[in-house]
Short mmCIF file of C-alpha atoms and ligand atoms in Angstrom, two decimals:
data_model
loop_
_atom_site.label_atom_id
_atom_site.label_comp_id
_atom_site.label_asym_id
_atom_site.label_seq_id
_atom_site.Cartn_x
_atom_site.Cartn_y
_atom_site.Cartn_z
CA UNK A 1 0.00 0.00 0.00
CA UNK A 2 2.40 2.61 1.24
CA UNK A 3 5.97 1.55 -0.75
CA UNK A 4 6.56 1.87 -4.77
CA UNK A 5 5.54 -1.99 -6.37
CA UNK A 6 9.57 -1.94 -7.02
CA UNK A 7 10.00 -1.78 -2.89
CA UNK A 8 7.42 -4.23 -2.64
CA UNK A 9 8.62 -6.55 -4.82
CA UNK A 10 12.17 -6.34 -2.94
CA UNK A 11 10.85 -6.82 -0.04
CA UNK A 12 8.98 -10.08 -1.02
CA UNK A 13 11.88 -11.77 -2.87
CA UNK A 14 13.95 -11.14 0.18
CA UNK A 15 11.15 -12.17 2.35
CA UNK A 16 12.98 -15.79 3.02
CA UNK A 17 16.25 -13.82 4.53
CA UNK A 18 14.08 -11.40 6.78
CA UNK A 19 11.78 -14.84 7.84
CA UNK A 20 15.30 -16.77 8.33
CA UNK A 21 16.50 -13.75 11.09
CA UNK A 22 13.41 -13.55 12.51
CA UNK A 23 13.51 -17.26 13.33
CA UNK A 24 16.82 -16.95 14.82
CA UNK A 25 15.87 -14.07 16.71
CA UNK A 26 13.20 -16.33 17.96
CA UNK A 27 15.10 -19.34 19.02
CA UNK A 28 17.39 -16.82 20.73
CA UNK A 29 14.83 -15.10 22.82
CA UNK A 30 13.36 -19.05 23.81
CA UNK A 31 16.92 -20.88 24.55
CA UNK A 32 19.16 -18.11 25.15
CA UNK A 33 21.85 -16.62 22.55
CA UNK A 34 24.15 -18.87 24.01
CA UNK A 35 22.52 -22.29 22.38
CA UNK A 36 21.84 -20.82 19.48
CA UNK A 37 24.94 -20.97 16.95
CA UNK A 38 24.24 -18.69 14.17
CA UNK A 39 26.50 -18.54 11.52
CA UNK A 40 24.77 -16.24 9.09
CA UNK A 41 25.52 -13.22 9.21
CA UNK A 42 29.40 -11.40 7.50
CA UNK A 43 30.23 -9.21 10.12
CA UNK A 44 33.58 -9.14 11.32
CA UNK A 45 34.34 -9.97 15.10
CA UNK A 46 37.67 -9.77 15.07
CA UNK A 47 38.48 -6.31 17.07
CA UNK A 48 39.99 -3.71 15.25
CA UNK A 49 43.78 -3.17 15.26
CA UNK A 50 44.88 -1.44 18.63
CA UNK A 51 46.01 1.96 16.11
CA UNK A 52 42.92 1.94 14.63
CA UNK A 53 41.74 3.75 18.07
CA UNK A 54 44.78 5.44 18.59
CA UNK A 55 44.63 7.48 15.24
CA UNK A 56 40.85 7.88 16.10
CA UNK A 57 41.11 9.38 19.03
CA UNK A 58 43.99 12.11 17.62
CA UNK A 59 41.92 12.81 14.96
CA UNK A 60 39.31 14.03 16.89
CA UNK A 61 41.44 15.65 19.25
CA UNK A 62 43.13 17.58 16.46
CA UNK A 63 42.50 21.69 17.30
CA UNK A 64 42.64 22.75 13.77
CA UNK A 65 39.40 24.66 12.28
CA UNK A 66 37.20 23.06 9.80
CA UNK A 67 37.61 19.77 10.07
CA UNK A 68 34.20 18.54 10.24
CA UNK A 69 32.70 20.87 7.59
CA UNK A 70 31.62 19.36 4.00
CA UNK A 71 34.30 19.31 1.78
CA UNK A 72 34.80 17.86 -2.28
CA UNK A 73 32.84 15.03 -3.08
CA UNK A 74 35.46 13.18 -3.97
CA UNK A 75 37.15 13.23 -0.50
CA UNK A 76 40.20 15.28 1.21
CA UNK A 77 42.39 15.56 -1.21
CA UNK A 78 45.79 14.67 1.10
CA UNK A 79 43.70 11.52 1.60
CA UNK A 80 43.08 10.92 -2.10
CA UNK A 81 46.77 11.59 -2.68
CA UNK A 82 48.16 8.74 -0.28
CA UNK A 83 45.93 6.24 -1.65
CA UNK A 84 46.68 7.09 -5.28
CA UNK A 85 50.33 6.47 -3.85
CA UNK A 86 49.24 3.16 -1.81
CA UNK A 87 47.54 1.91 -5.14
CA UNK A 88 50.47 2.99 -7.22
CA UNK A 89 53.11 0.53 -5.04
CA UNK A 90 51.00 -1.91 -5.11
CA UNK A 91 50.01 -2.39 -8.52
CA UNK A 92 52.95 -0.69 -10.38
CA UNK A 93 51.22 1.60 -11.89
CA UNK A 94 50.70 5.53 -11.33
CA UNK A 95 47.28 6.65 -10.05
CA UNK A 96 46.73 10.15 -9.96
CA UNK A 97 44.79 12.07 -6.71
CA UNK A 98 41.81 12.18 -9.36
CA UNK A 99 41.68 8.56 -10.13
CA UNK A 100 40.28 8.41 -6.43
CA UNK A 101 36.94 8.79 -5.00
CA UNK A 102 36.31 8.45 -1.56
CA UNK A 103 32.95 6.26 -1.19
CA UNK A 104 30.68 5.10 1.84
CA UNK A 105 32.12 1.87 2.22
CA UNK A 106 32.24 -0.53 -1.07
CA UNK A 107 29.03 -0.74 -1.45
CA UNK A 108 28.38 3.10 -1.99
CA UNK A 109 31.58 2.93 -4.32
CA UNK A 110 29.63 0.03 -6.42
CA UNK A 111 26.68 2.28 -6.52
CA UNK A 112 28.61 5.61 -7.94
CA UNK A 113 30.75 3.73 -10.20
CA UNK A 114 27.29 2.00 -11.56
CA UNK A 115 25.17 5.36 -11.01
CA UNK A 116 28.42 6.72 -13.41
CA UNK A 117 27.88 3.92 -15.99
CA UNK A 118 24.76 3.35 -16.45
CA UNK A 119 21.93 4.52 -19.31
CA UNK A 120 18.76 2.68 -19.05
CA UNK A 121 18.41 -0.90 -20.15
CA UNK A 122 22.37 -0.87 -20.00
CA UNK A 123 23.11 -4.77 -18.65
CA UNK A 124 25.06 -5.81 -15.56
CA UNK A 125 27.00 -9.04 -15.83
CA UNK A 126 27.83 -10.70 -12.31
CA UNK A 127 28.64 -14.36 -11.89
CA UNK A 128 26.67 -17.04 -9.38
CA UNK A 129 27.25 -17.61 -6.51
CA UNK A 130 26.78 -13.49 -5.87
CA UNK A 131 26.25 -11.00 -3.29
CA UNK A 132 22.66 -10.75 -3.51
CA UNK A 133 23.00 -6.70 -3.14
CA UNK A 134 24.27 -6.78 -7.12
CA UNK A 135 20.71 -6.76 -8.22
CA UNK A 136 19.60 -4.24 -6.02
CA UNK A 137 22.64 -2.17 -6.30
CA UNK A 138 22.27 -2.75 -10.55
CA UNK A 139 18.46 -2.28 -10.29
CA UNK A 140 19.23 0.74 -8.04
CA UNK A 141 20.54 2.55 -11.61
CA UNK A 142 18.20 1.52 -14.21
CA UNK A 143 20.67 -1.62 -15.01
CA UNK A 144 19.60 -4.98 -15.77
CA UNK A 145 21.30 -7.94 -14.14
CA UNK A 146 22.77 -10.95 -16.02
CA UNK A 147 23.63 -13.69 -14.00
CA UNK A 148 26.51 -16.13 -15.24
CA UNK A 149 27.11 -19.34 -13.62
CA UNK A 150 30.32 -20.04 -12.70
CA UNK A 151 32.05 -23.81 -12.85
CA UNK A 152 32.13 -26.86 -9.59
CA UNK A 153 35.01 -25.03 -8.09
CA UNK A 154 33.42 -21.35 -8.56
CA UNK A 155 35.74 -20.79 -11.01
CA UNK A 156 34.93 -17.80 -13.39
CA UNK A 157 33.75 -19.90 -16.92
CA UNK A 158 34.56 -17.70 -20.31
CA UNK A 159 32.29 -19.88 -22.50
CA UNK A 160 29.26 -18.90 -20.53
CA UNK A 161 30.07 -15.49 -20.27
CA UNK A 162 30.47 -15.53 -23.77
CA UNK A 163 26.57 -16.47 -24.38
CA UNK A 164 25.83 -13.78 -22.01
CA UNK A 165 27.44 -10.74 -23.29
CA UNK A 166 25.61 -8.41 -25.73
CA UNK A 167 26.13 -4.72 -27.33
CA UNK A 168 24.23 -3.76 -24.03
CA UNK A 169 27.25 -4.78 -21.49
CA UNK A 170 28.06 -2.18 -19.66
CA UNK A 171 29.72 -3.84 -17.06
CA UNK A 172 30.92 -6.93 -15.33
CA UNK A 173 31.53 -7.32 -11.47
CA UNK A 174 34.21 -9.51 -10.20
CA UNK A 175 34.75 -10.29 -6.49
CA UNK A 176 37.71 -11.95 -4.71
CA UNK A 177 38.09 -13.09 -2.36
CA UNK A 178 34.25 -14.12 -2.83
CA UNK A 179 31.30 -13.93 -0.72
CA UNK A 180 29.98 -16.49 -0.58
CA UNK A 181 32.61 -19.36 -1.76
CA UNK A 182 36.08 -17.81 -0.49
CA UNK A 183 37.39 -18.50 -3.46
CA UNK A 184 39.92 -16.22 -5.26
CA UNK A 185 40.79 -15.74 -8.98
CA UNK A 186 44.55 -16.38 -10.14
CA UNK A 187 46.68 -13.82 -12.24
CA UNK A 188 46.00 -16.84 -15.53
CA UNK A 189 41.81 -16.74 -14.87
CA UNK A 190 42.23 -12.55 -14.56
CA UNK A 191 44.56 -12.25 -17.51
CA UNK A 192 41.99 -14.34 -19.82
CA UNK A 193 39.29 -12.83 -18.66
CA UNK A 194 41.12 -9.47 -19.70
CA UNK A 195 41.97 -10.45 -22.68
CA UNK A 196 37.86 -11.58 -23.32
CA UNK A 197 36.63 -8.47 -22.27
CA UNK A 198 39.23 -6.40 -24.52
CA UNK A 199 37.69 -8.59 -27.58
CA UNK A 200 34.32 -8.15 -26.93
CA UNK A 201 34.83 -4.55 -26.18
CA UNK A 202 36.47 -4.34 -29.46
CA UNK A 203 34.23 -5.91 -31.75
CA UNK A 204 31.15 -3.82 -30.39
CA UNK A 205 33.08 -0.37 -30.56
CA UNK A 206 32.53 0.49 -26.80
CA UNK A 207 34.61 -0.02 -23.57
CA UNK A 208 33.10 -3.17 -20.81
CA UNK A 209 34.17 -2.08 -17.50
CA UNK A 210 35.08 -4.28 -15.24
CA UNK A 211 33.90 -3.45 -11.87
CA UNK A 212 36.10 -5.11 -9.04
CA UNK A 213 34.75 -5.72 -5.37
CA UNK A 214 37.37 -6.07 -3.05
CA UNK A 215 36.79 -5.38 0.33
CA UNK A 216 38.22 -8.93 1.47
CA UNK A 217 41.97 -8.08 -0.62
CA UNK A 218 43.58 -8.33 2.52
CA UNK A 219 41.51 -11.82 3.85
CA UNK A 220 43.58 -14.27 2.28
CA UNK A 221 45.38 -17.48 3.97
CA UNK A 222 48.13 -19.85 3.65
CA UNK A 223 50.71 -16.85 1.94
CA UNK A 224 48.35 -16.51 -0.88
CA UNK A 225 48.65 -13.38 -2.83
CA UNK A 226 46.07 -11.73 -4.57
CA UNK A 227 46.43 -10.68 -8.31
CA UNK A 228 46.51 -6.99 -9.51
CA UNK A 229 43.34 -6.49 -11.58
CA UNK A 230 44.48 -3.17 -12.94
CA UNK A 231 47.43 -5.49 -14.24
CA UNK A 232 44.41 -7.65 -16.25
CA UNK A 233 42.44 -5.16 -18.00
CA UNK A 234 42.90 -1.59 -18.79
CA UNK A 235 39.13 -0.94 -18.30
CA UNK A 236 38.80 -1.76 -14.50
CA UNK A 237 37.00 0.72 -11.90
CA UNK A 238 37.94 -0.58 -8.27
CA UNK A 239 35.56 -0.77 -5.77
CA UNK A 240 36.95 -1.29 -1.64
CA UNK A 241 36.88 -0.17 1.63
CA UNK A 242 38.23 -0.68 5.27
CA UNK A 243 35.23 -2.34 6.23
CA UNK A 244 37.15 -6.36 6.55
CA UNK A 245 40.77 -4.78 6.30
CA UNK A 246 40.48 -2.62 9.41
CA UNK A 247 37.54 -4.59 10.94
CA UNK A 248 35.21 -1.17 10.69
CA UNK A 249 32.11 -1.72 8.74
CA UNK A 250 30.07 0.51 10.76
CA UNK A 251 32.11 3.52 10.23
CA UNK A 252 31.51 3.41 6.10
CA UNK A 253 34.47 4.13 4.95
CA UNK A 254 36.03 2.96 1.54
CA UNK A 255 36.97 4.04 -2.17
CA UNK A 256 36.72 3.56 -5.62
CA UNK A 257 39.58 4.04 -8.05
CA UNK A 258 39.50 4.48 -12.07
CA UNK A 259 42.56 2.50 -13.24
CA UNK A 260 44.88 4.80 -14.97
CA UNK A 261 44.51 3.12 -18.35
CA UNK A 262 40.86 2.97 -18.45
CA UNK A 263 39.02 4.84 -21.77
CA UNK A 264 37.46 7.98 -20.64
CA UNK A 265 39.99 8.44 -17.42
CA UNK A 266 38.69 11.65 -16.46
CA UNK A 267 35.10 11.54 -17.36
CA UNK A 268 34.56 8.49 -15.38
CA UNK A 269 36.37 9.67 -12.23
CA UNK A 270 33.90 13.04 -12.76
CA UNK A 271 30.31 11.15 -13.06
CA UNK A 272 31.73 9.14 -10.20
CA UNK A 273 32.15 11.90 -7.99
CA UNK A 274 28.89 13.55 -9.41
CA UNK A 275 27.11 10.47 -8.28
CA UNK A 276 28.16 10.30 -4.71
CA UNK A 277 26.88 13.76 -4.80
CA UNK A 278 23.95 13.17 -6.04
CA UNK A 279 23.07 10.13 -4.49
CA UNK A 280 23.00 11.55 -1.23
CA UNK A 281 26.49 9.94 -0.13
CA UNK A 282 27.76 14.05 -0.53
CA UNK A 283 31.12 12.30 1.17
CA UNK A 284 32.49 9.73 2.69
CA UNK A 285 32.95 10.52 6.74
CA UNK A 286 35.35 13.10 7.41
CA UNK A 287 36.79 12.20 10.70
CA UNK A 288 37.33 8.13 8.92
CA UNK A 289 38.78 9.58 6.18
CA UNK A 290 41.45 11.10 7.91
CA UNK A 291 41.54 8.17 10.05
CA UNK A 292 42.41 5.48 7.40
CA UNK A 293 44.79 7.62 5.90
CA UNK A 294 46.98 6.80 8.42
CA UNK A 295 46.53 2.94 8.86
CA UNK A 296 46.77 2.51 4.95
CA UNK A 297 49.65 -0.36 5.89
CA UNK A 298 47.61 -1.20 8.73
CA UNK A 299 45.31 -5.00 9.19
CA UNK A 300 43.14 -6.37 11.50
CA UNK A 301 44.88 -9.66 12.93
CA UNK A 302 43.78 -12.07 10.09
CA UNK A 303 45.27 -15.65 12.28
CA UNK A 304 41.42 -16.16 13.91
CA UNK A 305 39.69 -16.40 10.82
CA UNK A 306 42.71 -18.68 9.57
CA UNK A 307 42.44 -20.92 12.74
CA UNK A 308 38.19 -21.14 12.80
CA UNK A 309 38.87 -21.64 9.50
CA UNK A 310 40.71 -24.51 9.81
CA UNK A 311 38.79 -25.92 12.34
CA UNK A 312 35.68 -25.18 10.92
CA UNK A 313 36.94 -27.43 7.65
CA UNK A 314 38.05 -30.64 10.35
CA UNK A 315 34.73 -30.47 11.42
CA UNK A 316 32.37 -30.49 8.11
CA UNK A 317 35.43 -32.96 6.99
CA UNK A 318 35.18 -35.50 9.92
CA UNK A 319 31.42 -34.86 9.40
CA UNK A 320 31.35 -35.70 5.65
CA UNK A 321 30.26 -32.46 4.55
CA UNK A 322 31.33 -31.74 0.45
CA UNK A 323 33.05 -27.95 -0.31
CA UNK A 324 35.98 -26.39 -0.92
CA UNK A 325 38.23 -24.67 1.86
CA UNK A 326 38.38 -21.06 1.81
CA UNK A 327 41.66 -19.02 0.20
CA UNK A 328 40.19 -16.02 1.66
CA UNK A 329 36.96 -13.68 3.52
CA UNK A 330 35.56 -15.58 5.98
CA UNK A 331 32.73 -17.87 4.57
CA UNK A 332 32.38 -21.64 3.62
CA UNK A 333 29.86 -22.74 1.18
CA UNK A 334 29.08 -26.53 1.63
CA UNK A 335 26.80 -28.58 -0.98
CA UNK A 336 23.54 -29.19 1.18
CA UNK A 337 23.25 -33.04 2.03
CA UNK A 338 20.50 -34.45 -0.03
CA UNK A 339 20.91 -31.00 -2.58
CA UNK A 340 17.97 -29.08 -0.98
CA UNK A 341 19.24 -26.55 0.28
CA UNK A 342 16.08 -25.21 2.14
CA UNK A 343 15.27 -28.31 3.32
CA UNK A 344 18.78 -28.74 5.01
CA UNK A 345 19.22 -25.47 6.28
CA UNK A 346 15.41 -26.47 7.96
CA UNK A 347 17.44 -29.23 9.26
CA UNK A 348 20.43 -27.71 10.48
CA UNK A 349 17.78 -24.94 12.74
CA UNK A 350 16.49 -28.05 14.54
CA UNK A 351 19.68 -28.49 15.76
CA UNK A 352 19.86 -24.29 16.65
CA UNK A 353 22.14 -24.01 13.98
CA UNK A 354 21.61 -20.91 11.46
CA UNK A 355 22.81 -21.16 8.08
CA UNK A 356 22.19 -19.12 4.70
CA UNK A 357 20.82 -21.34 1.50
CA UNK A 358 22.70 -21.17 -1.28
CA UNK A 359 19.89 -19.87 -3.22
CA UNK A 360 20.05 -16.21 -1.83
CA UNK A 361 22.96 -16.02 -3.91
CA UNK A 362 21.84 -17.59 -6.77
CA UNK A 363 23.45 -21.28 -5.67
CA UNK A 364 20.82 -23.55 -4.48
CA UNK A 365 21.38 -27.18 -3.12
CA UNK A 366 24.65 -24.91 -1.15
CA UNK A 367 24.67 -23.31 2.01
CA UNK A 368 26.54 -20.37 3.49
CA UNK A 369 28.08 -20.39 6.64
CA UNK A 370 30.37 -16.89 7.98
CA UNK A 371 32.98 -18.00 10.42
CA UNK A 372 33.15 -14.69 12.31
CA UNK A 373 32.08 -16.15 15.07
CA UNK A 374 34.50 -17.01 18.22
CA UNK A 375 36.04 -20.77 18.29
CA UNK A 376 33.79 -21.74 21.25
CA UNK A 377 30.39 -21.32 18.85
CA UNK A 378 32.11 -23.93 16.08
CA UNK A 379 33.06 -26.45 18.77
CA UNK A 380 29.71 -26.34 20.30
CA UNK A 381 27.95 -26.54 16.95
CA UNK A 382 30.12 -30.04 15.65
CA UNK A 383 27.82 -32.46 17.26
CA UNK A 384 24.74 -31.16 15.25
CA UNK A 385 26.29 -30.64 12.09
CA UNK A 386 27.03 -34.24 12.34
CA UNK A 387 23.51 -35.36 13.32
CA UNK A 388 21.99 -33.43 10.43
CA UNK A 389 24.10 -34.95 7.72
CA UNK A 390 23.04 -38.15 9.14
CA UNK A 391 19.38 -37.64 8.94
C1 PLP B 401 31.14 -9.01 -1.71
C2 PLP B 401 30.84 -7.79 -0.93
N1 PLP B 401 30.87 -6.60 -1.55
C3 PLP B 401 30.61 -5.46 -0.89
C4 PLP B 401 30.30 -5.47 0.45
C5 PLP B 401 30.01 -4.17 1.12
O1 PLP B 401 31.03 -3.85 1.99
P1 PLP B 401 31.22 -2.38 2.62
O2 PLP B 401 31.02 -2.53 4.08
O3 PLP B 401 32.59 -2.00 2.26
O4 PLP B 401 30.22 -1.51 1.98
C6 PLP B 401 30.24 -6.69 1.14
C7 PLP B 401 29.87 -6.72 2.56
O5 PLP B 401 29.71 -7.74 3.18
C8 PLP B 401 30.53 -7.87 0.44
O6 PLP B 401 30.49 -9.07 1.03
#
């Protein structure tokens, strides 16, 4: 009655996630939080490094004038400037202060850089499994989503993109490490997928973008590096944030940066600022921009998620539970015993377990499971993800 039939319809097809919390905040409030083990939702636990506070609390004690006043929507420029320099090391290349666009965490960078992109009817290529915000975030802009599946081990599969990708393409988001498989894409998978996109872009006279989501960059384990995507493609648009690196996703903080060999350099890194404008962003937070700036070398202690990761994988192993171990970010995705996913993540509740079906990002007959979550709540939780694989 009172939202737009778009809202509506959001709010229905997303119905099953709201119903699943609800539930758990149900069986909470009847057993206690403490028998429940919920494993659903991606929010970091792990506290934030010990300068994360330290820099905080200077930079609010800092007597200069004017700090907290609106500023360029783009973000303070001495910010913009380090990062440019922080991107240029790492990817041996040279950003520019412009290429860089201060954003409300990655998700409001995916937003401008698509806001930036997009004319009406203008497709959206992402690959399954997803983060389910891609449709809203591509619907958000007028885009229309494509969904490609990707292959048994969630790598990305070229043939299939191939049958997806029409004179419409605007863009094609990439994310790794991945949420929801953990899985991350090797320099070889990035370079071929480079080269693909630089075909296709070619033969239809106008530039693809690839659109990279990287907020878990620094979440990787066992001394695995990640690949530069600037290296793979000239036409990439980087989307991040601070959110996993600096265990702060309440502050929204993050960036987006045009690569400095992308076609229309200047004009992109323009409508992207004009579109955190003018979707209401304005900025990104003064007091975290100037905060970051000086932890841009900084982490959050990564070793817990390796070592609940590692346990967490004994477990579903000694269990006989079918996936893949994590590289990186902090989530397993199992195949669901018996292949409905539903039905097993029904299962798993009776035994106040709280898992995410695969289908909510476009996976079914998988389920998600986020191991932010302290040792203690795996442990507890082994006995009853062995009872509900057995029946
Ligand atoms: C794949 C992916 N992209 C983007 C985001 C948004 O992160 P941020 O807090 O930086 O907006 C998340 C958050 O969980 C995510 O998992």
């Amino acid at each position: 009655m009172g939202v737009s039939v778009r809202i509506k319809t959001a709010l229905e097809t997303s119905s099953w996630i709201r119903r699943m919390f609800e539930e758990g905040a149900e069986l909470k409030a009847r057993l206690g939080p403490e028998r429940v083990f919920d494993f659903t939702l991606g929010n970091p636990d792990v506290e934030p490094p010990a300068r994360f506070k330290e820099e905080l609390i200077a930079a609010a004690q800092d007597p200069r004038p004017g700090l907290h006043v609106y500023m360029s929507n783009a973000g303070l420029p001495e910010v913009r400037r380090l990062l440019a320099q922080h991107l240029s090391r790492l990817h041996q290349m040279s950003f520019q202060t412009d290429d860089i666009i201060l954003t409300c965490g990655a998700a409001g960078g995916l937003n401008v850089l698509l806001k930036a992109l997009l004319d009406p009817a203008d497709e959206v290529v992402f690959f399954a499994p997803y983060f389910p915000e891609y449709h809203f975030y591509t619907d958000n802009h007028g885009g229309v989503p494509r969904v490609v599946e990707t292959d048994e081990a969630f790598q990305l599969d070229l043939n299939r993109l191939e049958a997806v990708l029409s004179p419409r393409t605007r863009a094609v988001i990439i994310n790794s490490p991945n949420n929801p498989t953990g899985r991350i894409y090797d320099a070889e998978t990035l370079k071929e997928l480079g080269k693909f996109l630089t075909h296709h872009s070619g033969r239809h006279g106008r530039p693809v973008y690839l659109l990279a989501d990287e907020p878990y960059r620094r979440l990787v384990y066992d001394g695995l590096t990640l690949p530069s995507i600037f290296a793979a493609y000239p036409n990439t648009l980087l989307a991040t944030s601070f959110s996993k690196d600096l265990s702060i996703p309440g502050e929204r903080v993050g960036y987006v940066a045009v690569s400095p060999r992308a076609a229309g350099r200047g004009e992109l890194s323009a409508g992207a600022v004009l579109a955190n404008r003018i979707l209401g962003f304005v900025n990104a937070p003064a007091l975290m921009q100037r905060v970051v700036a000086r932890l841009l070398e900084v982490s959050v202690d990564i070793s817990p998620y390796a070592q609940r990761r590692d346990l967490f994988c004994d477990l579903l192993t000694q269990a006989g539970y079918d996936f893949l171990k994590p590289q990186g970010a902090f989530y397993l995705f199992p195949k669901a015993p018996g292949g409905d996913d539903l039905a097993f993540v029904s299962r798993l509740k009776e035994e106040n377990i709280l898992a995410v079906p695969g289908r909510g990002f476009g996976r079914p007959g998988y389920f998600r499971l986020a191991f932010c979550v302290p040792e203690a709540v795996i442990q507890a939780a082994a006995p009853g993800f062995t009872r509900a694989i057995r029946g």
